[in-house]
PDB file of C-alpha atoms in Angstrom:
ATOM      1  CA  UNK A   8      19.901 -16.413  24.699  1.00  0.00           C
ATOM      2  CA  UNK A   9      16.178 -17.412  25.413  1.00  0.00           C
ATOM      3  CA  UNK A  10      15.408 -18.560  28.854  1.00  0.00           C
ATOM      4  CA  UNK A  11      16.246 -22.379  29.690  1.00  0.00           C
ATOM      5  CA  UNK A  12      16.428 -22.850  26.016  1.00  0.00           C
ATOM      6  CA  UNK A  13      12.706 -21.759  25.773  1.00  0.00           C
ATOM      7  CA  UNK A  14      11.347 -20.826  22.516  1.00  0.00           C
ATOM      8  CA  UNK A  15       8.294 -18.678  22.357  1.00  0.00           C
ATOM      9  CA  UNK A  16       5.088 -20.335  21.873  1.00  0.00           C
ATOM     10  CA  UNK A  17       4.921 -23.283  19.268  1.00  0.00           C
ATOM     11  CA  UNK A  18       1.597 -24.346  17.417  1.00  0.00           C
ATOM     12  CA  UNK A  19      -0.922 -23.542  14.436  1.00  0.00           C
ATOM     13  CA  UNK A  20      -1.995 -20.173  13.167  1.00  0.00           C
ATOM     14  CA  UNK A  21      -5.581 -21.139  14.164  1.00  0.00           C
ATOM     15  CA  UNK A  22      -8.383 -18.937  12.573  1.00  0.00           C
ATOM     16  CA  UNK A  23     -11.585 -18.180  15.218  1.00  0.00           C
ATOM     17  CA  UNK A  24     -12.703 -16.161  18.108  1.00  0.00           C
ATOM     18  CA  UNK A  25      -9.357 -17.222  20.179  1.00  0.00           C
ATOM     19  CA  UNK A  26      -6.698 -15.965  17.627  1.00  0.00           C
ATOM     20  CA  UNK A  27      -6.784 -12.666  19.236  1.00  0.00           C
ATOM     21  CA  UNK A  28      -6.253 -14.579  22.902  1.00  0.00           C
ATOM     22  CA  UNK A  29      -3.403 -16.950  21.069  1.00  0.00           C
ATOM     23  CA  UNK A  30      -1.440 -13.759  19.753  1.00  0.00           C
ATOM     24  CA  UNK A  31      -1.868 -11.903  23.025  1.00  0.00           C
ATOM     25  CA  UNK A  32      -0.856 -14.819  24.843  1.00  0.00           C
ATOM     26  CA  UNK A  33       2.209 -15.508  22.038  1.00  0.00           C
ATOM     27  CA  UNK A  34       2.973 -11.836  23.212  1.00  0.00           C
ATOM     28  CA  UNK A  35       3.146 -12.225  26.924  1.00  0.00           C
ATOM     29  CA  UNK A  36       5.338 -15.617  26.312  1.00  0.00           C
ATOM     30  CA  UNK A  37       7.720 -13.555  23.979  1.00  0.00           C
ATOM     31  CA  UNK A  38       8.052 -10.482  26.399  1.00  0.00           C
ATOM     32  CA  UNK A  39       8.958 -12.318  29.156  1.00  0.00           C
ATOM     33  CA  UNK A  40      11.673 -13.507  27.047  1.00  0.00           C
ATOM     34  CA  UNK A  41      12.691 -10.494  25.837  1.00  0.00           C
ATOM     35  CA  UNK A  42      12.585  -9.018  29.332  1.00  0.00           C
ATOM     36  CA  UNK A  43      14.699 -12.382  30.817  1.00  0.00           C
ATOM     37  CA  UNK A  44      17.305 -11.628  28.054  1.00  0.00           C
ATOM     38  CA  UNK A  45      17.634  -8.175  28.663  1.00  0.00           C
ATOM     39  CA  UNK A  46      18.123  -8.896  32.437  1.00  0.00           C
ATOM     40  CA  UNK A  47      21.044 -11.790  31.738  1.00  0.00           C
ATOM     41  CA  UNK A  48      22.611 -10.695  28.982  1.00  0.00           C
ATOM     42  CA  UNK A  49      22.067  -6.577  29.119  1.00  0.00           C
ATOM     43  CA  UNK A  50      20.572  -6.179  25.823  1.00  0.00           C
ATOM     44  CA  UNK A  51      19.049  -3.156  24.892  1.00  0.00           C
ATOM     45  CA  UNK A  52      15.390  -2.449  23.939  1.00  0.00           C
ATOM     46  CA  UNK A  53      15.664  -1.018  20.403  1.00  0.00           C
ATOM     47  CA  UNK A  54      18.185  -4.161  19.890  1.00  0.00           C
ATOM     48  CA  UNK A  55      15.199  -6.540  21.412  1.00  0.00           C
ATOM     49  CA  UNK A  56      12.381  -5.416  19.483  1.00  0.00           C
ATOM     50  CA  UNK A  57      14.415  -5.605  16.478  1.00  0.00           C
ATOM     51  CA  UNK A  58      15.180  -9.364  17.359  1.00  0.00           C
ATOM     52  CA  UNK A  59      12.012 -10.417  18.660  1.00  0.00           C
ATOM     53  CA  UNK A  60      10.180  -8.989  16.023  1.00  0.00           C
ATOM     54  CA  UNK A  61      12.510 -10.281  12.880  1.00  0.00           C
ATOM     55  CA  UNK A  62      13.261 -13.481  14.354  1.00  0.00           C
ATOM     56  CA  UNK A  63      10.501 -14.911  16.916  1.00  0.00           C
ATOM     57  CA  UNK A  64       7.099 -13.039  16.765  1.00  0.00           C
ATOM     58  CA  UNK A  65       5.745 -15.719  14.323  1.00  0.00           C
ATOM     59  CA  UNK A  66       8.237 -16.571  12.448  1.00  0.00           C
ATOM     60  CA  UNK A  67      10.040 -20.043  11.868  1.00  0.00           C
ATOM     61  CA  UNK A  68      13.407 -20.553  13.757  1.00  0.00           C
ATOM     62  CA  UNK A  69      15.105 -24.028  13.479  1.00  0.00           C
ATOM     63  CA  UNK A  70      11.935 -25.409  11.499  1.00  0.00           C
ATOM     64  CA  UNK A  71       9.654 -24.392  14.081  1.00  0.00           C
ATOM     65  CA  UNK A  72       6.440 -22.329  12.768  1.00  0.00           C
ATOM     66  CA  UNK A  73       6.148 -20.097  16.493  1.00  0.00           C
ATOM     67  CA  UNK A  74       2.523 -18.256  16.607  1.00  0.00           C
ATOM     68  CA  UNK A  75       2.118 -14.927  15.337  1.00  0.00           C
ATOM     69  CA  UNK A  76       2.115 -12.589  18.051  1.00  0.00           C
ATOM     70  CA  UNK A  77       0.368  -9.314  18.859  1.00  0.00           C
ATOM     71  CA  UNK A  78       3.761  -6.799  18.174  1.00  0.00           C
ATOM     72  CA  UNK A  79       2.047  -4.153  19.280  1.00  0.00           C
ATOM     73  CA  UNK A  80       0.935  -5.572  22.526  1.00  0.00           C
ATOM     74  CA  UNK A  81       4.513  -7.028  23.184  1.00  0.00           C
ATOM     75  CA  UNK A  82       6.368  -3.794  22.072  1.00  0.00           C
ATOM     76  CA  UNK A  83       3.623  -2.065  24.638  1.00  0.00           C
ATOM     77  CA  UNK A  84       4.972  -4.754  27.786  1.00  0.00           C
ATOM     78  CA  UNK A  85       8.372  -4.814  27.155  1.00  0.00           C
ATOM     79  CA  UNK A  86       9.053  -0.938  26.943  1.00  0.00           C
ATOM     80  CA  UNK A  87       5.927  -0.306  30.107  1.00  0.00           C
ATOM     81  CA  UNK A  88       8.058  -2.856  32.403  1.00  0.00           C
ATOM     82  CA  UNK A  89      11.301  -1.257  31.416  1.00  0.00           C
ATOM     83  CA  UNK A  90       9.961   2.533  32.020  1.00  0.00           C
ATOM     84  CA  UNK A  91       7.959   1.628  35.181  1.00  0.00           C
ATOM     85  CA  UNK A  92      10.707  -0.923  36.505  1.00  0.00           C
ATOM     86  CA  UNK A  93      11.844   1.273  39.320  1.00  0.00           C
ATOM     87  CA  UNK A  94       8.090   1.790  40.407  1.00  0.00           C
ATOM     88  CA  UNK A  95       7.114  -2.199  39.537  1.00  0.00           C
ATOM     89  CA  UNK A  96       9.699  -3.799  41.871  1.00  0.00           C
ATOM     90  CA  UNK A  97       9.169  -2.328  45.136  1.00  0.00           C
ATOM     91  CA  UNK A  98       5.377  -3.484  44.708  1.00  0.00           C
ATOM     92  CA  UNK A  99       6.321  -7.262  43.972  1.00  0.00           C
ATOM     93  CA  UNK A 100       8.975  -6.986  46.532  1.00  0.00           C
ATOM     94  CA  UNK A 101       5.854  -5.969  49.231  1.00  0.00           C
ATOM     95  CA  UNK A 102       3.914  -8.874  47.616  1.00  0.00           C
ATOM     96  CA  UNK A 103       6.487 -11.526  47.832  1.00  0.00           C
ATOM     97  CA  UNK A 104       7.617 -13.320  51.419  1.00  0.00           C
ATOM     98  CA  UNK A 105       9.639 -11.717  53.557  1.00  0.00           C
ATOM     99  CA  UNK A 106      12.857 -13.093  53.223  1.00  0.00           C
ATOM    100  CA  UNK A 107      12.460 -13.776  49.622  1.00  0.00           C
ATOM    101  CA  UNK A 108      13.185  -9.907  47.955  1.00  0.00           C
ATOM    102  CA  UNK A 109      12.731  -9.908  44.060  1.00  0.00           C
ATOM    103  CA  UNK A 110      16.582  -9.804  43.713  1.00  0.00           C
ATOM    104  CA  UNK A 111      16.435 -13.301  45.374  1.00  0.00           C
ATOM    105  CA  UNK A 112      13.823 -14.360  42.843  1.00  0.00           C
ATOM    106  CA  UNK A 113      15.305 -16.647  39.486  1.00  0.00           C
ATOM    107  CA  UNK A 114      15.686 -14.352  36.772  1.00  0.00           C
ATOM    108  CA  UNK A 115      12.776 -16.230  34.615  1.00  0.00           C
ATOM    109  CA  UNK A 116      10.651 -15.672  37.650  1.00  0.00           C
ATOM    110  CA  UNK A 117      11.389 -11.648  37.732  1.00  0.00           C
ATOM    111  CA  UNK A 118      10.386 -11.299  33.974  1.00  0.00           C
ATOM    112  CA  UNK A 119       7.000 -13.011  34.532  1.00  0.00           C
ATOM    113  CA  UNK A 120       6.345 -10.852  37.442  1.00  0.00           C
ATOM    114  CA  UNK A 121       7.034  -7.556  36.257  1.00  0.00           C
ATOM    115  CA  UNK A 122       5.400  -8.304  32.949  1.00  0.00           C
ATOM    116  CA  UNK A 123       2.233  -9.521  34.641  1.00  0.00           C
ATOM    117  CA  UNK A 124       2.321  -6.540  37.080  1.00  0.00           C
ATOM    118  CA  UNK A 125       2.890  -4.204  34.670  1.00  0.00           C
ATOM    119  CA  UNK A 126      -0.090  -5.528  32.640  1.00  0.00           C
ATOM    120  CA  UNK A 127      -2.225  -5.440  35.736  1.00  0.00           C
ATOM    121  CA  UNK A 128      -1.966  -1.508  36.114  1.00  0.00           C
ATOM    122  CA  UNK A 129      -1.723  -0.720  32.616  1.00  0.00           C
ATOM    123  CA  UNK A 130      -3.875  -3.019  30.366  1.00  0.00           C
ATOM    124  CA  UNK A 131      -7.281  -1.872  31.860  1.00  0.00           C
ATOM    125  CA  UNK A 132      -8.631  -3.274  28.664  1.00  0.00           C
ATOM    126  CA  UNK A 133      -7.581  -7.025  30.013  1.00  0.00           C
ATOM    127  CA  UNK A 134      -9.427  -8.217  32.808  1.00  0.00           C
ATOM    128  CA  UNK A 135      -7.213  -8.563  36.012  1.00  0.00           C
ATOM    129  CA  UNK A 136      -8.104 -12.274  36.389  1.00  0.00           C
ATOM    130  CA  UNK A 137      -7.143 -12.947  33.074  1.00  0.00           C
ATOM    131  CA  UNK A 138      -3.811 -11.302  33.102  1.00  0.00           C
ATOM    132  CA  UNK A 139      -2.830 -13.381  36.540  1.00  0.00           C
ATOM    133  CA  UNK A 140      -4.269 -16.459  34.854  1.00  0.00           C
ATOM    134  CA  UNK A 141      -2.116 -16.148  31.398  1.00  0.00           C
ATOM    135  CA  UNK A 142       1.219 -15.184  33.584  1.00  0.00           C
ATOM    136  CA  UNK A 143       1.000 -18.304  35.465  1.00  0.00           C
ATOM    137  CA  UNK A 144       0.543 -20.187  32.420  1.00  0.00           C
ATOM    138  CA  UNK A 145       3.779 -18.503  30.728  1.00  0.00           C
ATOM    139  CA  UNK A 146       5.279 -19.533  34.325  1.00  0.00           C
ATOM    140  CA  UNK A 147       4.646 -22.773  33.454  1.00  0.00           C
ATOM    141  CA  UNK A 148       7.052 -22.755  30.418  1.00  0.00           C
ATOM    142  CA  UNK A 149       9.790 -22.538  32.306  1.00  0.00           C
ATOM    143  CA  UNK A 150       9.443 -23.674  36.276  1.00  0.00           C
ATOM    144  CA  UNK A 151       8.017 -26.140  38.322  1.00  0.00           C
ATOM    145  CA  UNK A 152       4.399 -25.987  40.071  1.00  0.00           C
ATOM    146  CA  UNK A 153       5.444 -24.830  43.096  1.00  0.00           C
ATOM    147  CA  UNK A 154       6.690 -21.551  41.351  1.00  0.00           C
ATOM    148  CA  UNK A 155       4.155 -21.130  39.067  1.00  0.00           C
ATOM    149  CA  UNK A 156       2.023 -20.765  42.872  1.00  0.00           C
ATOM    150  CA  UNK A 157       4.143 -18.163  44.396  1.00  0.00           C
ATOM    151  CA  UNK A 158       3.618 -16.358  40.522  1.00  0.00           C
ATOM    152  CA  UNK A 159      -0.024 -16.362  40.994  1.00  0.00           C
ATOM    153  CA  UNK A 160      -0.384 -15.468  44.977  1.00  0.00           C
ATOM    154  CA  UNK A 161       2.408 -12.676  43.891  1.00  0.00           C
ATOM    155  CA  UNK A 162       0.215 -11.297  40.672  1.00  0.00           C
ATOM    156  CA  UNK A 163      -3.253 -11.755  42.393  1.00  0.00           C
ATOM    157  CA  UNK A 164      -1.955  -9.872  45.539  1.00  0.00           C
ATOM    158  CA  UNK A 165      -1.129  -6.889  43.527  1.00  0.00           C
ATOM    159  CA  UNK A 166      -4.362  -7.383  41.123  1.00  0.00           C
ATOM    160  CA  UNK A 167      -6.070  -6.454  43.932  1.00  0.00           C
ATOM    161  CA  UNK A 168      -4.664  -3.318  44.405  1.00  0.00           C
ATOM    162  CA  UNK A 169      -4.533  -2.273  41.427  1.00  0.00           C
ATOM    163  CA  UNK A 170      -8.045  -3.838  40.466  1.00  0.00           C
ATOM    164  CA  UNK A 171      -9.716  -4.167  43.655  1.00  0.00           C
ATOM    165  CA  UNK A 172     -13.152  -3.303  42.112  1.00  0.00           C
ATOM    166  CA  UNK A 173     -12.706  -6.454  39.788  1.00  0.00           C
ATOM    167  CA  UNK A 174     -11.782  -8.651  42.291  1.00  0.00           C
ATOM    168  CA  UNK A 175     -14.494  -7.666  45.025  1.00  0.00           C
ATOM    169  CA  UNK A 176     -17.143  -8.451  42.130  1.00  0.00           C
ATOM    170  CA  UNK A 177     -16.120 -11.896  42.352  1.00  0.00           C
TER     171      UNK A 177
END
């Protein structure tokens, strides 16, 4: 059951010094999946990975060839965002409008948000712009413009407390 019929990122194996950035950005795409079906349909994580990873992370599905994605770096989001959930949500709650709690928030929308949080104060090794930058584009795979703005005033809000250093640098 992938989000609006959304299939994780189409295109060419390419060789050269983005393939690293393709399959980390083929990751992010697929864990926001995997984190939108868990949410609507209540599947498990072992039962995810085991999907994801046999089915989707570069493989071909209905003649499709999907980029290879980084497993590691998936497994690595998916499991951080479902450990660190119950501390994740209360800090995009505080991020997002008042009026407009993360409950309230299209299920798509949630997934991209916790994932992109989660990277934000865990992947040290990604800068914080880039991380805000790639979760707006995976917002764009599935919603409008207007919600791909509220994903990056939500994710840059909390990149700069979890990265204020970065972002004070300019």
């Amino acid at each position: 059951m992938m989000a609006e019929s959304k299939k994780p990122a189409k295109g060419s194996d390419r060789k050269g010094p983005d393939k690293k950035a393709n399959r980390r950005g083929a990751a992010r795409l697929a864990a926001v999946q995997a984190l939108y079906q868990m949410d609507i349909a209540g599947a498990g994580l072992n039962d995810i990975f085991a999907e994801f990873e046999s089915h989707w992370l570069g493989g071909e599905v209905e003649g499709d060839k999907y980029l290879p994605a980084e497993a590691a770096f998936f497994r690595d989001v998916v499991a951080g965002v479902v450990r660190d959930q119950a501390k994740l949500d209360p800090l995009i709650d505080d991020a997002l409008s008042k009026g407009w709690p993360l409950k309230r928030i299209d299920a798509i929308l949630r997934a991209v948000l916790r994932a992109g949080s989660y990277e934000l104060e865990h992947r040290k090794d990604v800068p914080g712009r880039v991380v805000v930058s790639e979760y707006v584009d995976v917002a764009h795979a599935f919603v409008e413009k207007d919600e791909t703005g509220m994903v990056n005033a939500v994710l840059d809000q909390i990149a700069r407390q979890f990265r204020a250093d970065e972002f004070l640098r300019g």
